[in-house]
PDB file of C-alpha atoms in Angstrom:
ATOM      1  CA  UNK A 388      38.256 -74.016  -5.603  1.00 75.00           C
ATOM      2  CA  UNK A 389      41.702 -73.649  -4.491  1.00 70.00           C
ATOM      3  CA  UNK A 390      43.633 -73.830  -1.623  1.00 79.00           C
ATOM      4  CA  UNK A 391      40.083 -73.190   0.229  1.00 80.00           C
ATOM      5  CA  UNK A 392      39.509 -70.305  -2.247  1.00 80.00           C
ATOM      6  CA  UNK A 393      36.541 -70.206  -4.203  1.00 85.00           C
ATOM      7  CA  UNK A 394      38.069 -68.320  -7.405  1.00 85.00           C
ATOM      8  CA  UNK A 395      34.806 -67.827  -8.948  1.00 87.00           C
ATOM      9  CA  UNK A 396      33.099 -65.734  -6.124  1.00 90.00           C
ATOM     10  CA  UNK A 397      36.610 -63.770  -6.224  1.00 90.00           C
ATOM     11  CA  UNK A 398      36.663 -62.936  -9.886  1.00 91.00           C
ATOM     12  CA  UNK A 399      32.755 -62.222  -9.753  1.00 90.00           C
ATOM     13  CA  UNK A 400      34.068 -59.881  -6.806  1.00 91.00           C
ATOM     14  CA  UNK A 401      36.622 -58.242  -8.887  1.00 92.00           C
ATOM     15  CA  UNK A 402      34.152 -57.827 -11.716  1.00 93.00           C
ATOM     16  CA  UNK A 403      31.261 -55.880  -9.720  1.00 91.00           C
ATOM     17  CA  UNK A 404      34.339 -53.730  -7.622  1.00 91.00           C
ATOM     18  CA  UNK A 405      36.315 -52.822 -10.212  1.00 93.00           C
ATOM     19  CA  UNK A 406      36.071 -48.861  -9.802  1.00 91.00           C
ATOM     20  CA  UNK A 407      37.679 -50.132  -6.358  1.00 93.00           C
ATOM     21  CA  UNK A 408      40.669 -51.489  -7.808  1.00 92.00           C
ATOM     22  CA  UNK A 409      43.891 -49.323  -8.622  1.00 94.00           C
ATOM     23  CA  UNK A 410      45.114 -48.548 -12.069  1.00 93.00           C
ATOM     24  CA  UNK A 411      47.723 -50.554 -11.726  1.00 94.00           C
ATOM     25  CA  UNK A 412      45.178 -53.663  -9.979  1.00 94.00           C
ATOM     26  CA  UNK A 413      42.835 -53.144 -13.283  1.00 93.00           C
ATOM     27  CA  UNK A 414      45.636 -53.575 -15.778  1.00 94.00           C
ATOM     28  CA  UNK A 415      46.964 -56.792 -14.354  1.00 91.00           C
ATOM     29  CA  UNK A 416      43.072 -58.084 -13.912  1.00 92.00           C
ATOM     30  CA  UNK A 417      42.842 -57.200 -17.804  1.00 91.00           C
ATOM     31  CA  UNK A 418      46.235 -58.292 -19.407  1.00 91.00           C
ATOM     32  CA  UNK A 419      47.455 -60.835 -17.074  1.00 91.00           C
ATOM     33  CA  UNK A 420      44.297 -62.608 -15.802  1.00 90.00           C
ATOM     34  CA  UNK A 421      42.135 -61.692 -18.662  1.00 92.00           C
ATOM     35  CA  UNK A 422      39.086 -60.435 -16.225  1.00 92.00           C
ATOM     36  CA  UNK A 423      36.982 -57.415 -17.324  1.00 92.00           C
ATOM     37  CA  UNK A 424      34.705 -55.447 -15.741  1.00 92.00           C
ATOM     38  CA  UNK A 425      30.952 -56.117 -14.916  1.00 89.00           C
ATOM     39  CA  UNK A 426      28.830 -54.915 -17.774  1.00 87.00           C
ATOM     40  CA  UNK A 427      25.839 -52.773 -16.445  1.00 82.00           C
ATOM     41  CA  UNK A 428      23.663 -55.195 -17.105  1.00 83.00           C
ATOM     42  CA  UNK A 429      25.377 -57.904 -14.654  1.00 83.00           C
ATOM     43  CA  UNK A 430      25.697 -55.509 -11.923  1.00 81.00           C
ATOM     44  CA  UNK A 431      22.805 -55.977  -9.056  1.00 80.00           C
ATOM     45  CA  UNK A 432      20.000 -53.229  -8.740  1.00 78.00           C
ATOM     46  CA  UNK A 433      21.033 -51.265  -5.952  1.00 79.00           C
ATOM     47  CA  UNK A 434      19.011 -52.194  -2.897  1.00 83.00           C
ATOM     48  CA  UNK A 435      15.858 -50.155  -1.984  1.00 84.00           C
ATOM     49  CA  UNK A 436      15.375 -48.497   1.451  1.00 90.00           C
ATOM     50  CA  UNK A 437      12.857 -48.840   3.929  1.00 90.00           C
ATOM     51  CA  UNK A 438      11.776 -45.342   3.158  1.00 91.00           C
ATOM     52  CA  UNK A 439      11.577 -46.503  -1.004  1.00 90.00           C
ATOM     53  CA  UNK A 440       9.600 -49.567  -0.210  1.00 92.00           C
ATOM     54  CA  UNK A 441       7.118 -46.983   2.050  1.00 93.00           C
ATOM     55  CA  UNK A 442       6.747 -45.164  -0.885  1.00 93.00           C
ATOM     56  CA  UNK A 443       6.151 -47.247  -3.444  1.00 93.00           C
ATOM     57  CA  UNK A 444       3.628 -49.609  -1.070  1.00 95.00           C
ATOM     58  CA  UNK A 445       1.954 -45.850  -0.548  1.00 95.00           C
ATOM     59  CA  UNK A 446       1.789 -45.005  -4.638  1.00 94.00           C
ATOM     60  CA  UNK A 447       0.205 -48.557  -4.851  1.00 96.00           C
ATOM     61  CA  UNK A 448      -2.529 -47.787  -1.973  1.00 96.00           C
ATOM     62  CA  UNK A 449      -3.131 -44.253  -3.606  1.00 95.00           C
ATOM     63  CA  UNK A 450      -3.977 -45.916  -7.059  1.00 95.00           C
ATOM     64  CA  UNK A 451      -6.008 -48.556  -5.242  1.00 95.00           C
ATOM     65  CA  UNK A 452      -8.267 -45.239  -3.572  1.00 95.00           C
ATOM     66  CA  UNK A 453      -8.198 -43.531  -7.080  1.00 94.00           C
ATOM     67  CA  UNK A 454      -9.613 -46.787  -9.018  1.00 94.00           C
ATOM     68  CA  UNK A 455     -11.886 -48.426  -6.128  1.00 93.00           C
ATOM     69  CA  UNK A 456     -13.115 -45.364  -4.075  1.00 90.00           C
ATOM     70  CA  UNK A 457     -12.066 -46.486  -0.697  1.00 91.00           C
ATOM     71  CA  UNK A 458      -9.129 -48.835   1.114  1.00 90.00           C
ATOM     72  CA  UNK A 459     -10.663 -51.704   2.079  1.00 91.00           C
ATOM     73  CA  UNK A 460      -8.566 -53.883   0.808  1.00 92.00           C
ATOM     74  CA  UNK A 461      -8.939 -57.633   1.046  1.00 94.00           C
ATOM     75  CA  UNK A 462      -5.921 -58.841   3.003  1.00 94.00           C
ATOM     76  CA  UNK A 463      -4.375 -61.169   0.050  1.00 95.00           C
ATOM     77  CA  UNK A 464      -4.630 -58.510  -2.803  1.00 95.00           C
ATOM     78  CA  UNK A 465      -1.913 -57.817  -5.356  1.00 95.00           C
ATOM     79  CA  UNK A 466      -1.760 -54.558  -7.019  1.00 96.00           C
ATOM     80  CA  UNK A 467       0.542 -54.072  -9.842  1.00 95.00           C
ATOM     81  CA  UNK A 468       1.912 -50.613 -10.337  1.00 92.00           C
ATOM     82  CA  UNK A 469       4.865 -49.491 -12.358  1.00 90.00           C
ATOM     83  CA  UNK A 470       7.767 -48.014 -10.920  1.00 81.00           C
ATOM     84  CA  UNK A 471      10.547 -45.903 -12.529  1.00 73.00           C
ATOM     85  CA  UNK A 472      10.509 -42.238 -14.222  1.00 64.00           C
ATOM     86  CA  UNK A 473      10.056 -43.819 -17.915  1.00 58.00           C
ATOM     87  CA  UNK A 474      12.700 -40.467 -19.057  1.00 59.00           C
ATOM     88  CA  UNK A 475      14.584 -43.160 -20.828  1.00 53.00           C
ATOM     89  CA  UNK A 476      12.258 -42.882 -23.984  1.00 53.00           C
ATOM     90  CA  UNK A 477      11.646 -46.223 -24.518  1.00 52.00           C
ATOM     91  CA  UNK A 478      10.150 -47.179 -21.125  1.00 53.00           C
ATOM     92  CA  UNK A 479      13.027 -49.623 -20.366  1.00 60.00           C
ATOM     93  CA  UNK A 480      13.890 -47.888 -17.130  1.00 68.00           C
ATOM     94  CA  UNK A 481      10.310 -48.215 -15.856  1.00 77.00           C
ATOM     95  CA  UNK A 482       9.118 -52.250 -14.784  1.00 83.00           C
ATOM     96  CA  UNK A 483       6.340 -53.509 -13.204  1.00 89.00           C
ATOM     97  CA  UNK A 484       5.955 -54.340  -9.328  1.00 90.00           C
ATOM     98  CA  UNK A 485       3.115 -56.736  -7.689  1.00 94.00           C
ATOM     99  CA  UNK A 486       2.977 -55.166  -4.233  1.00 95.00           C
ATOM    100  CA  UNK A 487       0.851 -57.085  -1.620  1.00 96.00           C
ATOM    101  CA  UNK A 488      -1.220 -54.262  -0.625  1.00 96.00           C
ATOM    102  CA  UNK A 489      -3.692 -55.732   1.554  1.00 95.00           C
ATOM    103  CA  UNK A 490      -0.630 -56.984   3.877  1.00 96.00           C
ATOM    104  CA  UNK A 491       0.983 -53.804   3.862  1.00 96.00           C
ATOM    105  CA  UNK A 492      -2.392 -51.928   4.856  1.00 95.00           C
ATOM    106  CA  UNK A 493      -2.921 -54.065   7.720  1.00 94.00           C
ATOM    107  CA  UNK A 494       0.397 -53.787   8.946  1.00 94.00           C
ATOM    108  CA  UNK A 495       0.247 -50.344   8.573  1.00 94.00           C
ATOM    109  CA  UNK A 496      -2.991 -50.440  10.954  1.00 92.00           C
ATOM    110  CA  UNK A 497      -1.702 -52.201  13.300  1.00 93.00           C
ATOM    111  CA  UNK A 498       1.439 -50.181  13.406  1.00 92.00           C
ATOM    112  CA  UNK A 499      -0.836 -46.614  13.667  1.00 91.00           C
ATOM    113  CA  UNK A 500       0.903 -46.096  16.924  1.00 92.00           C
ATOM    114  CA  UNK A 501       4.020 -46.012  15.837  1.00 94.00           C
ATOM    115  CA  UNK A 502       3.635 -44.129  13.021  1.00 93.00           C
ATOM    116  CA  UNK A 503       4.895 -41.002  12.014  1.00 93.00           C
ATOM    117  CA  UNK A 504       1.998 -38.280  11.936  1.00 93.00           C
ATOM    118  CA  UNK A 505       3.113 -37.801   8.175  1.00 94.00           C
ATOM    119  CA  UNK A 506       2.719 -40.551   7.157  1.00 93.00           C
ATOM    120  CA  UNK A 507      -0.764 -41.348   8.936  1.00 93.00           C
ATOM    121  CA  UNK A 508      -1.807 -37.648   7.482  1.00 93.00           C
ATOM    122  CA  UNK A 509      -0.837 -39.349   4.337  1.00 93.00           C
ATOM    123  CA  UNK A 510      -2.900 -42.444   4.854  1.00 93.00           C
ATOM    124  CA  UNK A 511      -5.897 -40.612   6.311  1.00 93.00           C
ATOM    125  CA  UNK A 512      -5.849 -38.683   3.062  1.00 92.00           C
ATOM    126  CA  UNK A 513      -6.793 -41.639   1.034  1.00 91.00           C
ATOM    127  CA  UNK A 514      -9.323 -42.706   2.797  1.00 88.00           C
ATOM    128  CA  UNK A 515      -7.562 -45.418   5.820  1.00 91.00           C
ATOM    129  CA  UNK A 516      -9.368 -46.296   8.020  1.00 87.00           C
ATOM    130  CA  UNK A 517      -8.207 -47.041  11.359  1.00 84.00           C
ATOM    131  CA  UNK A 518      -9.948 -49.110  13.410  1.00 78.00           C
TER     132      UNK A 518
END
């Protein structure tokens, strides 16, 4: 801290915005303050949309109906499925995901109303039931 300032959060700052910063900002960063930029690795996954999480609670319902047969799913399951499009090669841009299915399938039955008839054509297609 100084002067109020809390120089860490402000160099981490710096660090994730660099493609932000002018030529002329990145140079002094670099020679004068001795910052660099954020490797990949330290930068945060981008966040997911409400439309990504739909999809991705949807793939995990779909493999429940595939493997079980039906969607009646006990309200405190977990199903793990694995995200990512694996066209990395060595499966390093692919991870695992414990989704709490049985949640997101009552919610999505109590929410039936309000749904859009996509996505309960979607559901129905898998076997939901609705009542």
């Amino acid at each position: 801290m100084h002067r109020g300032e809390d120089l860490g959060r402000w160099v981490r700052s710096v660090r994730l915005g660099w493609d932000k910063l002018t030529g002329v900002q990145q140079w002094m960063c670099e020679q004068v303050l001795g910052i660099e930029p954020a490797a990949e690795n330290e930068k945060p996954q981008p966040r997911r949309t409400q439309a990504d999480k739909w999809a991705m609670n949807y793939a995990a319902a779909r493999q429940y109906y595939e493997r079980e047969g039906h969607l009646r799913v006990p309200r405190k399951h977990i199903e793990r499925i694995v995200v990512g499009d694996g066209k990395g090669g060595s499966g390093k841009d692919q991870e695992e995901r414990q989704l709490r299915l049985g949640a997101w399938i009552g919610n999505q039955r109590s929410r039936a109303a309000t749904l859009s008839p996509e996505r309960v054509e979607q559901l129905s297609s898998i076997g939901m039931r609705w009542t």
